[in-house]
Amino acid sequence: MDVYQIIQEMQQENHERTIKNLKQISIHHSLLEDQKKYSSENLIHLEPPLQRSIQTLQDVLNQRTAIKKFESTPINLLDLSSILATIEKSDELNWGIFRELGIDLNIYILARNIENLTSPNIYKYIPSEHALSLVSKRNTTLKNKLDTIILQKEFIDAPALILCTGMVAASIDVLGNHGYRQMLVRGGNAMNTAWLATLSLGYQGSIFAGFYHDALVELFGFDGYKEMLLLAFAFGR
Ligand SMILES: Cc1cc2nc3c(=O)[nH]c(=O)nc-3n(C[C@H](O)[C@H](O)[C@H](O)COP(=O)(O)O)c2cc1C
């Protein structure tokens, strides 16, 4: 049984059988290695998200437009907690079957001005812990390096950037070239969800993809193919 049949079964809501069949698909181990590694010592646990939207979904949709310049007001950490939880929930809802296979979407935060987080710094979101893990080693000079990874100054200056990467090689292993397109759509969903969540909390932002990839890969520590940048979102007030 191939993955398309499995997805069809899932759509027919035959969940138990889907999971059983899914377990028979094996992705080459090396395509997923390092995926779950993080140092528990460096974890910053986030408060559980609060429902404190200040705008309805209808208002958010009516007013949604890309904003690329921001005030220097810091991002509230509890708001970041809500935004990350929302991205996670949406991905789980829409791509749960691929997550079961280990084909994950990863979320990173480039903090420039977020309350209680040292800045500038790169953090990886660990959904299972609802925590941030410092992607630290090579970042002592991050401030000087931002213009080597981001094309546009207005995004370098944003208080917070959310970046999403996907396990692209594993996705291609299962779905062929559709696996790449699927990942791009998934990244688009994640960043659009981030955008809607931030707007509902009174922030503004813009989706963007303008990075220098070689420098980005070096700083963030992923390889650029097994784990590849999909899209990013800059936000602030
Ligand atoms: C996949 C994607 C990549 C984008 N990359 C960039 C980018 O690198 N730089 C940028 O300024 N805007 C980028 N944008 C944002 C668009 O420019 C923005 O959505 C456009 O300006 C429309 O603005 P509006 O929402 O105000 O209509 C990107 C948008 C998408 C969907």
Short mmCIF file of C-alpha atoms and ligand atoms in Angstrom, two decimals:
data_model
loop_
_atom_site.label_atom_id
_atom_site.label_comp_id
_atom_site.label_asym_id
_atom_site.label_seq_id
_atom_site.Cartn_x
_atom_site.Cartn_y
_atom_site.Cartn_z
CA MET A 1 0.00 0.00 0.00
CA ASP A 2 1.49 3.38 -0.93
CA VAL A 3 1.17 6.64 0.91
CA TYR A 4 -1.54 7.98 -1.42
CA GLN A 5 -3.80 5.06 -0.56
CA ILE A 6 -3.04 5.66 3.08
CA ILE A 7 -4.03 9.31 2.78
CA GLN A 8 -7.22 8.27 1.00
CA GLU A 9 -8.02 5.93 3.88
CA MET A 10 -7.33 8.66 6.35
CA GLN A 11 -9.77 10.88 4.51
CA GLN A 12 -12.32 8.10 4.82
CA GLU A 13 -11.80 8.46 8.57
CA ASN A 14 -10.53 4.95 9.00
CA HIS A 15 -7.96 6.21 11.43
CA GLU A 16 -6.91 3.01 13.16
CA ARG A 17 -6.18 1.21 9.90
CA THR A 18 -4.38 4.28 8.61
CA ILE A 19 -1.98 4.27 11.55
CA LYS A 20 -1.38 0.52 11.13
CA ASN A 21 -0.52 0.95 7.43
CA LEU A 22 1.51 4.03 8.11
CA LYS A 23 3.79 2.14 10.43
CA GLN A 24 4.77 -0.07 7.50
CA ILE A 25 6.28 2.85 5.61
CA SER A 26 9.90 3.24 6.53
CA ILE A 27 11.86 6.33 5.72
CA HIS A 28 15.58 5.94 5.42
CA HIS A 29 16.83 6.57 8.95
CA SER A 30 19.59 8.94 7.87
CA LEU A 31 17.01 11.34 6.42
CA LEU A 32 15.56 11.96 9.86
CA GLU A 33 18.63 11.75 12.06
CA ASP A 34 19.34 14.61 14.50
CA GLN A 35 15.74 15.69 14.14
CA LYS A 36 14.78 15.23 17.79
CA LYS A 37 18.03 16.25 19.40
CA TYR A 38 18.10 19.19 21.77
CA SER A 39 19.80 19.87 25.04
CA SER A 40 17.32 19.74 27.93
CA GLU A 41 19.71 21.94 29.95
CA ASN A 42 19.13 24.87 27.64
CA LEU A 43 15.33 24.68 27.56
CA ILE A 44 13.25 27.76 28.31
CA HIS A 45 9.77 26.53 29.22
CA LEU A 46 6.96 28.75 27.98
CA GLU A 47 3.80 29.54 29.94
CA PRO A 48 0.71 27.78 28.56
CA PRO A 49 -0.92 29.92 25.87
CA LEU A 50 -3.76 32.22 26.88
CA GLN A 51 -6.83 32.99 24.81
CA ARG A 52 -6.52 36.74 24.75
CA SER A 53 -7.11 37.78 21.16
CA ILE A 54 -7.98 41.43 20.83
CA GLN A 55 -9.44 41.04 17.33
CA THR A 56 -11.98 38.62 15.88
CA LEU A 57 -11.00 36.44 12.93
CA GLN A 58 -13.26 38.52 10.70
CA ASP A 59 -11.47 41.75 11.69
CA VAL A 60 -8.09 40.05 11.22
CA LEU A 61 -9.01 38.89 7.71
CA ASN A 62 -10.47 42.26 6.75
CA GLN A 63 -7.37 44.17 7.88
CA ARG A 64 -4.66 41.73 6.82
CA THR A 65 -1.94 43.42 4.83
CA ALA A 66 1.84 42.96 4.84
CA ILE A 67 3.65 45.40 7.19
CA LYS A 68 7.44 45.39 7.05
CA LYS A 69 8.55 48.19 9.38
CA PHE A 70 8.15 47.97 13.14
CA GLU A 71 8.39 50.04 16.33
CA SER A 72 11.02 49.07 18.89
CA THR A 73 8.34 47.80 21.33
CA PRO A 74 9.27 44.32 22.61
CA ILE A 75 7.24 41.19 21.90
CA ASN A 76 5.48 39.73 24.93
CA LEU A 77 6.71 36.20 25.69
CA LEU A 78 3.22 34.94 26.53
CA ASP A 79 2.05 36.17 23.13
CA LEU A 80 4.90 34.25 21.52
CA SER A 81 3.78 31.18 23.47
CA SER A 82 0.26 31.52 21.98
CA ILE A 83 1.57 32.08 18.46
CA LEU A 84 3.82 29.00 18.59
CA ALA A 85 1.06 26.82 20.04
CA THR A 86 -1.29 27.96 17.26
CA ILE A 87 1.22 27.12 14.52
CA GLU A 88 1.76 23.72 16.10
CA LYS A 89 -1.94 22.96 16.37
CA SER A 90 -2.60 23.89 12.76
CA ASP A 91 0.27 21.72 11.51
CA GLU A 92 -0.91 18.79 13.61
CA LEU A 93 -4.46 19.15 12.34
CA ASN A 94 -3.48 19.31 8.68
CA TRP A 95 -0.30 17.21 8.47
CA GLY A 96 -0.70 14.78 11.37
CA ILE A 97 -0.15 11.77 9.14
CA PHE A 98 3.27 13.04 8.04
CA ARG A 99 4.24 13.90 11.58
CA GLU A 100 3.51 10.26 12.49
CA LEU A 101 6.16 9.33 9.93
CA GLY A 102 8.67 11.73 11.51
CA ILE A 103 8.37 14.26 8.69
CA ASP A 104 8.26 17.31 10.89
CA LEU A 105 8.06 21.01 10.44
CA ASN A 106 10.53 22.84 12.69
CA ILE A 107 10.04 26.33 14.02
CA TYR A 108 12.90 28.67 14.93
CA ILE A 109 12.73 32.11 16.52
CA LEU A 110 15.26 34.79 15.77
CA ALA A 111 14.80 37.02 18.81
CA ARG A 112 15.81 40.66 18.44
CA ASN A 113 13.53 42.16 21.07
CA ILE A 114 11.41 39.64 22.95
CA GLU A 115 10.74 40.07 26.67
CA ASN A 116 12.84 37.73 28.86
CA LEU A 117 14.84 36.28 25.97
CA THR A 118 18.45 37.24 25.42
CA SER A 119 18.82 38.99 22.09
CA PRO A 120 19.88 38.64 19.45
CA ASN A 121 19.64 34.91 19.62
CA ILE A 122 18.27 31.91 17.79
CA TYR A 123 15.92 29.51 19.53
CA LYS A 124 14.32 26.32 18.30
CA TYR A 125 10.76 25.62 19.39
CA ILE A 126 10.34 22.19 20.99
CA PRO A 127 6.59 21.45 20.71
CA SER A 128 6.61 18.36 22.95
CA GLU A 129 7.93 20.53 25.81
CA HIS A 130 6.30 23.79 24.72
CA ALA A 131 9.76 25.23 25.25
CA LEU A 132 12.54 27.04 23.44
CA SER A 133 15.97 25.55 23.02
CA LEU A 134 18.87 27.90 22.53
CA VAL A 135 20.67 27.29 19.25
CA SER A 136 23.69 28.84 20.81
CA LYS A 137 27.18 27.68 20.03
CA ARG A 138 28.13 29.90 17.17
CA ASN A 139 25.92 32.89 17.92
CA THR A 140 28.16 35.17 19.96
CA THR A 141 28.67 37.23 16.83
CA LEU A 142 25.11 36.89 15.58
CA LYS A 143 24.42 40.64 15.70
CA ASN A 144 27.19 41.28 13.17
CA LYS A 145 26.05 38.41 11.02
CA LEU A 146 22.37 39.27 10.59
CA ASP A 147 22.96 41.14 7.36
CA THR A 148 24.77 38.09 5.98
CA ILE A 149 21.62 35.95 6.37
CA ILE A 150 18.73 38.36 5.70
CA LEU A 151 18.43 40.35 2.49
CA GLN A 152 16.25 43.22 3.72
CA LYS A 153 17.17 45.63 6.52
CA GLU A 154 13.57 46.05 7.65
CA PHE A 155 13.39 42.34 8.48
CA ILE A 156 16.79 42.41 10.23
CA ASP A 157 15.37 45.12 12.51
CA ALA A 158 12.09 43.34 13.29
CA PRO A 159 11.69 42.46 17.00
CA ALA A 160 10.99 38.83 16.14
CA LEU A 161 11.32 36.49 13.19
CA ILE A 162 9.74 33.07 13.01
CA LEU A 163 11.39 30.69 10.54
CA CYS A 164 10.02 27.34 9.53
CA THR A 165 12.05 24.49 8.12
CA GLY A 166 10.84 21.12 6.88
CA MET A 167 12.26 17.62 6.64
CA VAL A 168 12.28 17.93 2.87
CA ALA A 169 14.48 14.93 1.95
CA ALA A 170 12.27 12.58 3.98
CA SER A 171 9.14 14.09 2.42
CA ILE A 172 10.58 13.49 -1.08
CA ASP A 173 11.54 9.96 -0.03
CA VAL A 174 7.88 9.20 0.68
CA LEU A 175 6.06 11.29 -1.93
CA GLY A 176 8.58 11.86 -4.73
CA ASN A 177 8.72 15.40 -6.10
CA HIS A 178 5.25 16.05 -4.69
CA GLY A 179 6.99 15.81 -1.30
CA TYR A 180 8.84 19.06 -1.99
CA ARG A 181 5.69 20.92 -3.04
CA GLN A 182 3.82 19.49 -0.08
CA MET A 183 6.48 20.90 2.24
CA LEU A 184 6.24 24.36 0.65
CA VAL A 185 2.47 24.37 1.14
CA ARG A 186 2.94 23.20 4.71
CA GLY A 187 5.42 26.01 5.40
CA GLY A 188 2.97 28.47 3.84
CA ASN A 189 0.23 27.22 6.11
CA ALA A 190 2.48 27.54 9.17
CA MET A 191 3.54 31.10 8.42
CA ASN A 192 0.05 32.19 7.42
CA THR A 193 -1.18 30.76 10.72
CA ALA A 194 1.56 32.72 12.51
CA TRP A 195 0.44 35.86 10.69
CA LEU A 196 -3.23 35.44 11.65
CA ALA A 197 -2.32 34.63 15.26
CA THR A 198 -0.07 37.70 15.61
CA LEU A 199 -2.69 39.99 14.04
CA SER A 200 -5.30 38.72 16.49
CA LEU A 201 -2.93 39.74 19.32
CA GLY A 202 -2.47 43.27 17.96
CA TYR A 203 0.86 42.83 16.13
CA GLN A 204 1.67 43.41 12.45
CA GLY A 205 3.93 41.43 10.18
CA SER A 206 4.96 40.05 6.83
CA ILE A 207 5.73 36.66 5.40
CA PHE A 208 9.05 36.59 3.55
CA ALA A 209 11.59 34.25 2.05
CA GLY A 210 14.56 36.49 1.30
CA PHE A 211 17.54 34.78 2.94
CA TYR A 212 21.12 34.05 1.95
CA HIS A 213 20.93 30.30 2.34
CA ASP A 214 24.57 29.36 2.84
CA ALA A 215 25.02 31.74 5.75
CA LEU A 216 21.63 30.81 7.20
CA VAL A 217 22.42 27.12 7.19
CA GLU A 218 25.73 27.72 8.91
CA LEU A 219 24.24 29.85 11.67
CA PHE A 220 21.18 27.73 12.34
CA GLY A 221 22.99 24.42 12.10
CA PHE A 222 20.71 22.51 9.73
CA ASP A 223 22.03 21.02 6.50
CA GLY A 224 19.76 22.76 3.96
CA TYR A 225 18.31 19.63 2.34
CA LYS A 226 17.33 17.03 4.90
CA GLU A 227 16.14 20.03 6.85
CA MET A 228 15.46 23.00 4.60
CA LEU A 229 14.19 26.53 5.19
CA LEU A 230 10.64 26.90 3.84
CA LEU A 231 9.45 30.37 4.78
CA ALA A 232 9.70 33.03 7.47
CA PHE A 233 7.53 35.64 9.15
CA ALA A 234 8.68 38.93 10.69
CA PHE A 235 6.49 40.70 13.22
CA GLY A 236 6.26 43.49 15.76
CA ARG A 237 4.10 46.50 16.60
C1 LIG B 1 6.32 32.93 -0.48
C2 LIG B 1 6.44 34.41 -0.17
C3 LIG B 1 7.72 34.98 -0.11
C4 LIG B 1 7.86 36.34 0.14
N1 LIG B 1 9.11 36.89 0.23
C5 LIG B 1 9.25 38.21 0.47
C6 LIG B 1 10.54 38.81 0.57
O1 LIG B 1 11.55 38.16 0.46
N2 LIG B 1 10.58 40.15 0.81
C7 LIG B 1 9.46 40.92 0.97
O2 LIG B 1 9.57 42.12 1.17
N3 LIG B 1 8.23 40.37 0.92
C8 LIG B 1 8.10 39.05 0.68
N4 LIG B 1 6.85 38.48 0.63
C9 LIG B 1 5.73 39.29 1.06
C10 LIG B 1 5.00 39.88 -0.11
O3 LIG B 1 5.82 40.83 -0.68
C11 LIG B 1 3.75 40.53 0.42
O4 LIG B 1 2.86 39.54 0.75
C12 LIG B 1 3.24 41.45 -0.63
O5 LIG B 1 3.97 42.62 -0.45
C13 LIG B 1 1.77 41.61 -0.56
O6 LIG B 1 1.49 42.55 0.40
P1 LIG B 1 0.02 42.82 0.90
O7 LIG B 1 -0.33 41.71 1.86
O8 LIG B 1 0.13 44.14 1.60
O9 LIG B 1 -0.85 42.81 -0.28
C14 LIG B 1 6.70 37.13 0.38
C15 LIG B 1 5.43 36.55 0.33
C16 LIG B 1 5.31 35.21 0.06
C17 LIG B 1 3.92 34.61 0.04
#
